[in-house]
Coordinates of C-alpha atoms in Angstrom, one line a residue:
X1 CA 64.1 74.5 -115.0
X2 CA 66.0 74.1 -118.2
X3 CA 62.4 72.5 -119.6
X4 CA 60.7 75.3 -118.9
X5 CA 63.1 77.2 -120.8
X6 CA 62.4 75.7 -123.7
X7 CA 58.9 75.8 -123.7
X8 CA 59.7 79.2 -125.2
X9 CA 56.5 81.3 -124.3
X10 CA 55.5 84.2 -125.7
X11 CA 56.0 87.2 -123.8
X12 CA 53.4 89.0 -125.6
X13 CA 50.3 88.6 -128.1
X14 CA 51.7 89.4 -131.0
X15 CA 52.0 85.3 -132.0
X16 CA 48.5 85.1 -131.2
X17 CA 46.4 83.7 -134.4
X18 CA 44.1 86.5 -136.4
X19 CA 41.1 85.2 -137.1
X20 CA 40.2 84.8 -140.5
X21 CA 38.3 88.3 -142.1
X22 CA 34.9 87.8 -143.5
X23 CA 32.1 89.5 -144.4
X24 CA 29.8 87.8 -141.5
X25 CA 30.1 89.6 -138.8
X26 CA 31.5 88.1 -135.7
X27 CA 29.2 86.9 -132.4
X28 CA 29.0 89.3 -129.5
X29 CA 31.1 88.6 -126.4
X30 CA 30.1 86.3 -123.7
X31 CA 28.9 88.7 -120.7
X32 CA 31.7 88.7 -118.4
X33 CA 31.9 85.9 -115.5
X34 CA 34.1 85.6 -112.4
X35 CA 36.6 83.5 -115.0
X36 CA 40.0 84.9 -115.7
X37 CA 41.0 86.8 -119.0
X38 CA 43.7 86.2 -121.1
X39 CA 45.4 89.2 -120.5
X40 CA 45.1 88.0 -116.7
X41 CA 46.5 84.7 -117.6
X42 CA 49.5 86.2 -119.9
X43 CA 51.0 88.6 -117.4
X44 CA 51.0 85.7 -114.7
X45 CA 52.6 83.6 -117.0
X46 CA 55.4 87.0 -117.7
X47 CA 55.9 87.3 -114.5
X48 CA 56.8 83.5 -113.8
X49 CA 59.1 83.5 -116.9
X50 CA 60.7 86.4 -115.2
X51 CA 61.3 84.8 -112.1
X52 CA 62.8 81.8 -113.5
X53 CA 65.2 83.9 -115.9
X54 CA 66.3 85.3 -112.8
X55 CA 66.9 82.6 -111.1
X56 CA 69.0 81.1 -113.5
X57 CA 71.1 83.6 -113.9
X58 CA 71.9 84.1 -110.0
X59 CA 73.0 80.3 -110.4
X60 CA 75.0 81.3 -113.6
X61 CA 72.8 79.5 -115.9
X62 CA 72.4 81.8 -119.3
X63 CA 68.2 80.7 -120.7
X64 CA 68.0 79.7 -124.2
X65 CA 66.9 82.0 -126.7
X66 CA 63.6 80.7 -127.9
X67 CA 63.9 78.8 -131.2
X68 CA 59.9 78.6 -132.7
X69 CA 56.8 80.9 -131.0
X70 CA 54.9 78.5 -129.1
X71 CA 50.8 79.2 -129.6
X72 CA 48.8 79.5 -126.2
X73 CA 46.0 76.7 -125.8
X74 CA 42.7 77.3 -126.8
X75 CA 41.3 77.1 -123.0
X76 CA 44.6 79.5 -121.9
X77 CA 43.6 81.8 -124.9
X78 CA 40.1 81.6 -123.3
X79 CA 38.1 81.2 -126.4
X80 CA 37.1 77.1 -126.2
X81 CA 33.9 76.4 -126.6
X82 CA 32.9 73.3 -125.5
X83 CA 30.6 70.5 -128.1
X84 CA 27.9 70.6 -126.4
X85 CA 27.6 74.0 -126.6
X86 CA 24.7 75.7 -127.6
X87 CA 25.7 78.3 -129.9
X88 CA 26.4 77.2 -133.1
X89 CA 29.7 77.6 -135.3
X90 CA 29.5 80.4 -137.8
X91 CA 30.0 79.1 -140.9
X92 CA 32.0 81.4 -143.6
X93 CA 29.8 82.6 -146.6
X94 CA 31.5 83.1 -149.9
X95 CA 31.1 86.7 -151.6
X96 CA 30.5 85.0 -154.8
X97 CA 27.5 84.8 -156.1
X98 CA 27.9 81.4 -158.1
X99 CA 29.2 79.8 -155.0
X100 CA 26.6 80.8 -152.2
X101 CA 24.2 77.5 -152.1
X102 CA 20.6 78.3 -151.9
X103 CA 18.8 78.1 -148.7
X104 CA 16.9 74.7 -148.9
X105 CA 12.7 75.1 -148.3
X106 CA 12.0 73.3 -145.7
X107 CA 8.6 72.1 -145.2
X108 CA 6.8 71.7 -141.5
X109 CA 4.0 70.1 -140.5
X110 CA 2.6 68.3 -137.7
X111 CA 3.4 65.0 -136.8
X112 CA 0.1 63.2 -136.0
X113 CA -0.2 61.3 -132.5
X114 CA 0.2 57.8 -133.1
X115 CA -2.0 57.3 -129.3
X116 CA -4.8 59.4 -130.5
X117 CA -7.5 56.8 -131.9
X118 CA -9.0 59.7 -133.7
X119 CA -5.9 60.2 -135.9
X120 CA -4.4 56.3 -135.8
X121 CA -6.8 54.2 -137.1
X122 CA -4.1 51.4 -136.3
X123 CA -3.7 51.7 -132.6
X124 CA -4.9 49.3 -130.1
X125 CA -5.5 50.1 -126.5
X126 CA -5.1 47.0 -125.5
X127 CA -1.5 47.0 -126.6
X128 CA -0.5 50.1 -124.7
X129 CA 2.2 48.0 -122.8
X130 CA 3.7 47.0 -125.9
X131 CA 3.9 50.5 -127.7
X132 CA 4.6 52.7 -124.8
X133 CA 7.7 52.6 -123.4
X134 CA 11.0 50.5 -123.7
X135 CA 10.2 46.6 -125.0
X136 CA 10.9 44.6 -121.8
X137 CA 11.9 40.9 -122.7
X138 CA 9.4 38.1 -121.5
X139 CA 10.1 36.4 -118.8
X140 CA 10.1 32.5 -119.2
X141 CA 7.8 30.9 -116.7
X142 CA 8.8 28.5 -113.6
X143 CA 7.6 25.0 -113.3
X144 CA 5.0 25.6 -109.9
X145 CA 4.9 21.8 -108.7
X146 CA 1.4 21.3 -107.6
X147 CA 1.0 19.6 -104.0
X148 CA 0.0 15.9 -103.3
X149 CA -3.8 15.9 -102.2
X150 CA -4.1 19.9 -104.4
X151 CA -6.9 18.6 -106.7
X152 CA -8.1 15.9 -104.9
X153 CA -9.0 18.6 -101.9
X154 CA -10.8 20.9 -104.6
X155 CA -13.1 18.3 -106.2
X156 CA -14.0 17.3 -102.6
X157 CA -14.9 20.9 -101.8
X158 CA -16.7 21.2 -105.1
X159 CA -18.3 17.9 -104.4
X160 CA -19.6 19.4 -100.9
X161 CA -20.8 22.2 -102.6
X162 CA -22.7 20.7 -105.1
X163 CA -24.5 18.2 -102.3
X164 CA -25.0 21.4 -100.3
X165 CA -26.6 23.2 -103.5
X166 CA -29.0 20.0 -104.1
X167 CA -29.8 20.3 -100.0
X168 CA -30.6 23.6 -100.5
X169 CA -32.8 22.8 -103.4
X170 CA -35.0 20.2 -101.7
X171 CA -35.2 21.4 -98.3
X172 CA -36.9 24.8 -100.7
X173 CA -39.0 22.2 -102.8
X174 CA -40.3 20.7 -99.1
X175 CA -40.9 23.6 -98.2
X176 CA -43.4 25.0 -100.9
X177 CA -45.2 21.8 -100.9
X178 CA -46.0 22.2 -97.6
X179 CA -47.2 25.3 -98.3
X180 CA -49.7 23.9 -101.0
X181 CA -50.9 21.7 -98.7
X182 CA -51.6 23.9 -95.8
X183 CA -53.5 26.4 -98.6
X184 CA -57.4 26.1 -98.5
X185 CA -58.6 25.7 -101.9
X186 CA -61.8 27.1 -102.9
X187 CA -64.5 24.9 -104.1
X188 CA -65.3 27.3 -106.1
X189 CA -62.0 27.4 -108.2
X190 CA -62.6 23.9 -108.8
X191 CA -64.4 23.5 -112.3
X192 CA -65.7 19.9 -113.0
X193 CA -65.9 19.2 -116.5
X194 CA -68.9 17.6 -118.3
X195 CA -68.7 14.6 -120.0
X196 CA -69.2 14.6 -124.3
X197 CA -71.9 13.4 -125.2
X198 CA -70.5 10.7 -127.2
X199 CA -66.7 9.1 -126.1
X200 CA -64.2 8.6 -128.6
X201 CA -64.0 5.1 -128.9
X202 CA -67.7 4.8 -129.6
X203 CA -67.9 7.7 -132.2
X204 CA -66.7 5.3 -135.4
X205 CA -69.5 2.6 -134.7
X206 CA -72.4 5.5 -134.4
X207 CA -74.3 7.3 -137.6
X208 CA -74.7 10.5 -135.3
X209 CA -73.0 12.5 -132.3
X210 CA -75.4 10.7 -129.6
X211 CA -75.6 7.0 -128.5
X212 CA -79.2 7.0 -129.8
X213 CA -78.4 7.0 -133.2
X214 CA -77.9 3.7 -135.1
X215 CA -74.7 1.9 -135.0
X216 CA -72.3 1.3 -138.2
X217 CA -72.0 -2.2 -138.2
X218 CA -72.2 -2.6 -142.0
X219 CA -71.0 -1.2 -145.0
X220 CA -67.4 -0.1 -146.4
X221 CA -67.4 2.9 -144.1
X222 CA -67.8 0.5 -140.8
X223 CA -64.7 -0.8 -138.3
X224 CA -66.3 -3.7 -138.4
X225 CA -65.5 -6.8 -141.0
X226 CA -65.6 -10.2 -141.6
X227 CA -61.7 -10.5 -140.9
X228 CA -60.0 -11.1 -137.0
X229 CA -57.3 -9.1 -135.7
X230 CA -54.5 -10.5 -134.3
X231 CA -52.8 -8.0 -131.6
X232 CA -49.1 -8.3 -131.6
X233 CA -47.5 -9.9 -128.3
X234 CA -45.5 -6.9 -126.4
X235 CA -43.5 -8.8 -124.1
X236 CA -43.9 -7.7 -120.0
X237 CA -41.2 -5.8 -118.1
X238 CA -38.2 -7.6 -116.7
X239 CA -39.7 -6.6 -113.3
X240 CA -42.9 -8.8 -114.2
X241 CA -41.3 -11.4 -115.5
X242 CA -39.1 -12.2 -112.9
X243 CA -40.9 -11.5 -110.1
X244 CA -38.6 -11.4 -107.4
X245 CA -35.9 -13.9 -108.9
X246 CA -32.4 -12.2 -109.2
X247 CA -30.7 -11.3 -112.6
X248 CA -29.1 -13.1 -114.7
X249 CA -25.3 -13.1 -114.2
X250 CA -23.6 -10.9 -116.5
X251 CA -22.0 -12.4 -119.3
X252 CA -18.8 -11.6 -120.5
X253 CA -16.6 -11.5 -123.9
X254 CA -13.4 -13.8 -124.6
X255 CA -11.4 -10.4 -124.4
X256 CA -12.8 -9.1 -121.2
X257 CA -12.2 -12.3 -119.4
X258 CA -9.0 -11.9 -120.3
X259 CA -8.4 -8.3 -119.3
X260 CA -9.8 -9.0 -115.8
X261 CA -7.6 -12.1 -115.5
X262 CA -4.6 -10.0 -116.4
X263 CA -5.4 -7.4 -114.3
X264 CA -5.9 -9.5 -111.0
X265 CA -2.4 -11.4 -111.7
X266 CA -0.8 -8.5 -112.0
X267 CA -2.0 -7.1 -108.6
X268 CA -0.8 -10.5 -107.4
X269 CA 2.6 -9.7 -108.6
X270 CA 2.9 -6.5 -107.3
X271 CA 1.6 -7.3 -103.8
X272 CA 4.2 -9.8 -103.5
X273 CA 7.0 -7.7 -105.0
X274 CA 6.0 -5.2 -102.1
X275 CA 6.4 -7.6 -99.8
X276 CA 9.9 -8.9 -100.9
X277 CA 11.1 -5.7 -100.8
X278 CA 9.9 -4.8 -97.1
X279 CA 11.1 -8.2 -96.0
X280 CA 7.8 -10.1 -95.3
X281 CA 8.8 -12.9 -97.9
X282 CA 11.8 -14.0 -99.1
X283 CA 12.9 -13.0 -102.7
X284 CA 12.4 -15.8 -105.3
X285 CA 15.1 -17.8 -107.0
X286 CA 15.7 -16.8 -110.4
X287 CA 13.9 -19.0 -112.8
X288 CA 16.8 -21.0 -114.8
X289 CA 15.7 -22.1 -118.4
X290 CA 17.7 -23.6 -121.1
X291 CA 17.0 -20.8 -122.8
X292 CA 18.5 -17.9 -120.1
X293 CA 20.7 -20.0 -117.8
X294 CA 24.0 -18.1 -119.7
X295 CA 22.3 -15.0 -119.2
X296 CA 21.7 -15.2 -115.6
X297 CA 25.4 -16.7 -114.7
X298 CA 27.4 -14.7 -116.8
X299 CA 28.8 -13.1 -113.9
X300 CA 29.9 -16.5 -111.7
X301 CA 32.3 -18.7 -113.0
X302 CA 31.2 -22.1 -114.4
X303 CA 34.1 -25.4 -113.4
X304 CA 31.5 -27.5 -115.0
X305 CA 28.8 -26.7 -117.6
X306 CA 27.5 -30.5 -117.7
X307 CA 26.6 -29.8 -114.1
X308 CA 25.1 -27.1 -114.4
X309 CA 22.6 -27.6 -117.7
X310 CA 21.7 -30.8 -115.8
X311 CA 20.5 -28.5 -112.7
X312 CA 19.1 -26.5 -115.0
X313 CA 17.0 -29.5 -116.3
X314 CA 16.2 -31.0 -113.0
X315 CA 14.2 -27.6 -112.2
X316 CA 12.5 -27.0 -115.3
X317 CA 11.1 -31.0 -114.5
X318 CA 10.4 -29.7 -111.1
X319 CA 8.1 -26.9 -112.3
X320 CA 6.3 -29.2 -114.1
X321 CA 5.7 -31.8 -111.9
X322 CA 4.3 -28.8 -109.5
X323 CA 2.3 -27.4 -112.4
X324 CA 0.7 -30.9 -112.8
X325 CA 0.2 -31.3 -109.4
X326 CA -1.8 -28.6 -108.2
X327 CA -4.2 -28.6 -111.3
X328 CA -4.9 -32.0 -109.9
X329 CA -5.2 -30.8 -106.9
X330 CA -7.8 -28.2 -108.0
X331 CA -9.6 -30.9 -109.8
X332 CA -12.5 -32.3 -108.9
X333 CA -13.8 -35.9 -108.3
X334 CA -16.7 -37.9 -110.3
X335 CA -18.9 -37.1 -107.2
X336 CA -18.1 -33.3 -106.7
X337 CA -19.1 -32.9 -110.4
X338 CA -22.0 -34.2 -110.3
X339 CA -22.3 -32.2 -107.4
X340 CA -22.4 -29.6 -109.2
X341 CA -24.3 -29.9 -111.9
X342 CA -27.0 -31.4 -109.9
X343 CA -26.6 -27.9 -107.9
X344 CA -26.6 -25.9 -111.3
X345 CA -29.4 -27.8 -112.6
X346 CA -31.8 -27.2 -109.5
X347 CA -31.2 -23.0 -109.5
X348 CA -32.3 -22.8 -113.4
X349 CA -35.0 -24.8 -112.2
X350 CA -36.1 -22.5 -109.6
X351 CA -35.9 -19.6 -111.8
X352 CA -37.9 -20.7 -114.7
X353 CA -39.1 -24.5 -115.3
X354 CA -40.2 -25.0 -119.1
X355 CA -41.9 -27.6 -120.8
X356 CA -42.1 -28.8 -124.4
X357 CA -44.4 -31.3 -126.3
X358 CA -43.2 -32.7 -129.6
X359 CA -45.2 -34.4 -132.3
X360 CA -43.3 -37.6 -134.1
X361 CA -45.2 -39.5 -137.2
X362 CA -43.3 -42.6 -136.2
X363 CA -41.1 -43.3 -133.0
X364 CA -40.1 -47.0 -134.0
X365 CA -36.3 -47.0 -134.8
X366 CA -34.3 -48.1 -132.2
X367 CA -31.5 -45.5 -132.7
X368 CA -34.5 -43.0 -132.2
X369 CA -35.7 -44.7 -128.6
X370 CA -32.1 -44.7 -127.3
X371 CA -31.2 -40.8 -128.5
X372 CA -34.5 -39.5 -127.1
X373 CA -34.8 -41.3 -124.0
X374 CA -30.8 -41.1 -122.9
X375 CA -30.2 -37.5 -123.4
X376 CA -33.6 -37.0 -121.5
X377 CA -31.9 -38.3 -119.0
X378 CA -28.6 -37.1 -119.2
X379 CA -30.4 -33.2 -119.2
X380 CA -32.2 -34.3 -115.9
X381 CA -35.7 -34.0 -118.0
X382 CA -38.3 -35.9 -116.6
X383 CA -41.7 -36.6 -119.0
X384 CA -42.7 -39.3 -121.1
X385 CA -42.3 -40.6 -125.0
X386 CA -45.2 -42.2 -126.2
X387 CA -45.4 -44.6 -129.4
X388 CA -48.9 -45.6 -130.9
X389 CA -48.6 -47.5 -134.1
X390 CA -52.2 -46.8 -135.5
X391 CA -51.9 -43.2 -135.0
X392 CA -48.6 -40.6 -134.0
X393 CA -46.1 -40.5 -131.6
X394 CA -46.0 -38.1 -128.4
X395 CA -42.8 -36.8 -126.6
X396 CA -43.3 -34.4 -123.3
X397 CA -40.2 -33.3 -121.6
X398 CA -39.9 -30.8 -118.3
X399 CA -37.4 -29.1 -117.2
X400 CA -34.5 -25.9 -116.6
X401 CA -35.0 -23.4 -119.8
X402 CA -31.6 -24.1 -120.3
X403 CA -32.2 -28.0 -120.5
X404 CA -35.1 -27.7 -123.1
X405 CA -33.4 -25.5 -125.5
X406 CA -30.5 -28.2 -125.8
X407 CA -33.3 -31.3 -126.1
X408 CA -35.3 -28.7 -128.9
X409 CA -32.1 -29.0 -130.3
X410 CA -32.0 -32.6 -130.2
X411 CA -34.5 -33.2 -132.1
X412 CA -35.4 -31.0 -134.7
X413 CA -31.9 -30.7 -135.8
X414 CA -29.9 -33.2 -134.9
X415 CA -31.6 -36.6 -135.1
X416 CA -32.4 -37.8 -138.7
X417 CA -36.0 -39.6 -138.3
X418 CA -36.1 -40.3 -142.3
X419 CA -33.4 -42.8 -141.5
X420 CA -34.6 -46.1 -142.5
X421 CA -34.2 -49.6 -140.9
X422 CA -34.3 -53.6 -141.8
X423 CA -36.3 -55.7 -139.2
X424 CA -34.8 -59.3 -139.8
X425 CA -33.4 -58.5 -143.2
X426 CA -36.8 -58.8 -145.4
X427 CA -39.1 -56.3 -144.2
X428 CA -38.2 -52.0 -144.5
X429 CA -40.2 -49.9 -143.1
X430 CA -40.2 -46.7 -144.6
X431 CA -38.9 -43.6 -142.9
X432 CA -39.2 -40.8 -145.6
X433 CA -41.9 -39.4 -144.1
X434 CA -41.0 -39.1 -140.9
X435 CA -41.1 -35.7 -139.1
X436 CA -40.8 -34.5 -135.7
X437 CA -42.7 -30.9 -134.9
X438 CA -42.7 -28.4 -131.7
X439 CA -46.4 -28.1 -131.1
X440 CA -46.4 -26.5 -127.1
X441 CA -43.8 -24.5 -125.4
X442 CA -44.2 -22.5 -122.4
X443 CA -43.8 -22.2 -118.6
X444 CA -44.9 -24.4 -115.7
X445 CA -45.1 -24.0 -111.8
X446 CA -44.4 -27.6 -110.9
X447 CA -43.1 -30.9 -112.7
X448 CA -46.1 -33.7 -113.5
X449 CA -43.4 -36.2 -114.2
X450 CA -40.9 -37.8 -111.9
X451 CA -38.7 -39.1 -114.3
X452 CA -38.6 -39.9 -117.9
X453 CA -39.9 -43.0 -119.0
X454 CA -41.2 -44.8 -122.3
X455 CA -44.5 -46.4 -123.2
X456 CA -46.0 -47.9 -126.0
X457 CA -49.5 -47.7 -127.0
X458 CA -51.5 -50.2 -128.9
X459 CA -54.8 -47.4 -129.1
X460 CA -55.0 -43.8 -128.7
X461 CA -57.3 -44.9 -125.7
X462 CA -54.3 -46.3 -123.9
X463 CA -52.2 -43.2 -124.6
X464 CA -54.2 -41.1 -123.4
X465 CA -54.9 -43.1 -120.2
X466 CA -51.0 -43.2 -119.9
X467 CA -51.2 -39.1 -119.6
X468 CA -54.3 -39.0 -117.5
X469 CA -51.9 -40.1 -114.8
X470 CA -50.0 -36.7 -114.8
X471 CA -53.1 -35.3 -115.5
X472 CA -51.5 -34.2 -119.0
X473 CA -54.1 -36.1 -120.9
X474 CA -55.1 -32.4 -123.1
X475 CA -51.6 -33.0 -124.5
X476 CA -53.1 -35.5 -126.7
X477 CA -55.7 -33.7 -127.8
X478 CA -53.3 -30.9 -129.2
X479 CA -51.3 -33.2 -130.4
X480 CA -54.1 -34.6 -133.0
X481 CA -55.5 -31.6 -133.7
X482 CA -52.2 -30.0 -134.9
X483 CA -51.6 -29.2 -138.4
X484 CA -48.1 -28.8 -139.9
X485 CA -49.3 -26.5 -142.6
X486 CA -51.5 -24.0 -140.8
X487 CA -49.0 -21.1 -140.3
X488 CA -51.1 -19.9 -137.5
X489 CA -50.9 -22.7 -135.3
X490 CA -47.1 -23.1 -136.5
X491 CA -44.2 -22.3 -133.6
X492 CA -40.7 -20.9 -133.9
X493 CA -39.0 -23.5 -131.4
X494 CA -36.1 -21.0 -131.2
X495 CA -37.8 -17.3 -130.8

């Protein structure tokens, strides 16, 4: 009670604050609400300080005198406003002229829309959830796994489409075709056309436009001249040429035979990998090499390292002597080769079987019997080498395309037939004009030789009777009528 003593109220309103005189005059009263009014609010608060005072002095108690005039709070004094008022505080305006401030010109105008196209050249429709409305962060997108079998399932279903689509298409094409051949055509709609009156291939030898004018055979406007043409050879189809025989096996590089090999020993690898690790084989031994052993038993301990490089050694002889082994193993015997080659030699045959006639001034040197007849041989050739000493020397060989080629090679490249020889020291018979020429190349159906043999001919007579017994005896004939320096007659022995 003695606090509220000294809170020393006012009992009236004489301590309550003037407000300041001006020349503005003041805002009209608020209308009047159901609120209490300060003269309300001071005689309840009279009327408690009376009944405190006399309370304390029916308990003997004499109140304090009040020492400074307290001021009522705004909202007790019932003129707070609030800040978010509406009304706005008057503000004082000074009577002097120097000090009133001029009213500042305000200028207003409309703000144009900055939606309207018509007045924004600038805005963008397309951008309307960008510039209207607050700027919502983007969102960073999820990984979306895609499902094993997703894309395989859609190019399947694309795939079935498509086959459907091309179904479709023929089933349509079917369809109109038979309705062109069910149609009736007019033989009126068919128009036969005449023939001219001369063809096109005859109009350059005729004078006129009719074949009974004379013909052009002479002059410089004719086609016709003293001089032969020569087509140029086109060479058939493959489909022609072969005929029913199967392809040629395709032939590959250095580096693709190595890529496929490397390929296919991976895939070994891997297959047995998979099966050491579902059980099916046990896991290798690790492969101990002077040059990892430390490596690989790092983590055991060693008593003796003598022993153990000597293991090492012992395996590292024992891989070897495998190695060796099984390529001897795979290797095959004198027979089985020729086995093979015999085999070889007999398909090339049955796909093409060539022959080749050669022309030889002089066949005499020994060296130049022994290379022509044993590599005959050796390229399982069969024919015949003919020597006449009055005249030239004949050499016919049959056999695989791949065979001939290598015995063209022979000899017209490798053999030297200007090399010159000494018969029992005193007489040389000269070689430097010794040549050896490709006159006939080509394709047979059958062999007219069994084997290769040699003959020597003492008369043309006799070497042509030789050949009249593979019924080759025209050889001959080509064979004297050749001439090395007619470039007509001349062959390219490697086209």
């Amino acid at each position: 009670m003695a606090r509220i003593a000294n809170l020393n109220l006012p009992s009236s309103n004489s301590h309550r604050p003037q407000p300041p005189s001006t020349s503005v005059r003041p805002p009209p009263p608020p209308a009047a609400t159901a609120t209490p009014t300060p003269a309300s609010i001071q005689s309840t608060i009279a009327a408690a300080r009376a009944r405190i005072e006399a309370q304390l002095k029916s308990q003997g108690i004499q109140p304090a005198p009040p020492s400074h005039p307290t001021e009522l709070h705004p909202m007790l004094r019932g003129d707070y406003k609030p800040k978010h008022s509406t009304q706005r505080a008057t503000l004082p305006v000074s009577s002097i002229k120097a000090n009133q401030q001029k009213p500042k010109l305000k200028i207003t105008h409309e703000t144009p829309s900055l939606t309207d196209p018509t007045q924004n050249p600038y805005f963008d429709p397309s951008l309307t959830r960008r510039t209207h409305g607050p700027q919502t962060r983007r969102r960073h997108k999820q990984f979306h796994f895609a499902e094993p079998g997703q894309y395989v399932e859609q190019a399947e279903r694309k795939r079935a489409e498509a086959r459907m689509e091309q179904l479709k298409q023929e089933i349509a094409e079917r369809a109109e075709l038979a309705r062109l051949e069910d149609e009736v055509l007019d033989a009126s709609a068919i128009q036969f056309v005449e023939p001219p009156q001369v063809e096109w291939w005859d109009a350059p030898f005729l004078s006129e436009a009719s074949y009974g004018s004379d013909a052009k055979l002479e002059g410089p406007d004719s086609l016709c001249t003293i001089y032969i043409q020569h087509p140029v050879p086109i060479e058939p189809p493959l489909a022609i040429r072969s005929q029913g025989v199967a392809p040629a096996q395709l032939i590959l590089t250095h580096k693709e035979r190595k890529k496929i090999r490397r390929q296919r020993r991976l895939e070994q690898q891997r297959e047995r990998r998979e099966k050491v690790m579902l059980g099916l084989l046990p896991p290798e031994p690790p492969k101990l090499k002077m040059s990892n052993f430390m490596q690989i038993m790092a983590n055991e301990s060693v008593p003796d390292p003598t022993k153990l490089e000597a293991e090492v050694r012992r395996q590292m002889q024992a891989r070897q002597t495998k190695h060796e082994a099984d390529n001897k193993a795979r290797k095959l015997t004198k027979e089985q080769r020729h086995e093979k080659i015999e085999a070889k030699t007999k398909a090339d045959e049955e796909a093409c079987l060539m022959r080749a006639v050669f022309r030889i001034n002089k066949l005499e040197h020994p060296q130049h019997w022994h290379k022509v007849t044993v590599n005959a041989r050796q390229m399982h050739l069969t024919g015949t080498a003919i020597s006449c000493p009055t005249g030239f020397s004949l050499v016919v060989v049959e056999g695989s395309a791949k065979n001939v080629k290598a015995y063209k090679k022979l000899m017209l490249r490798r053999i030297d037939w200007t090399m010159s020889q000494n018969d029992q020291g005193s007489v040389t018979n000269d070689f430097t004009s010794n040549e050896c020429h490709l006159i006939w190349q080509g394709e047979i159906d059958k062999r007219k030789f069994r084997q290769f043999k040699q003959h020597t001919s003492a008369s043309e007579t006799q070497a042509k009777k030789w050949l009249m017994r593979a019924k080759s005896d025209e050889l001959w004939q080509l064979a004297k009528q050749y001439d090395p320096n007619d470039s007509i007659t001349a062959l390219d022995p490697f086209a």
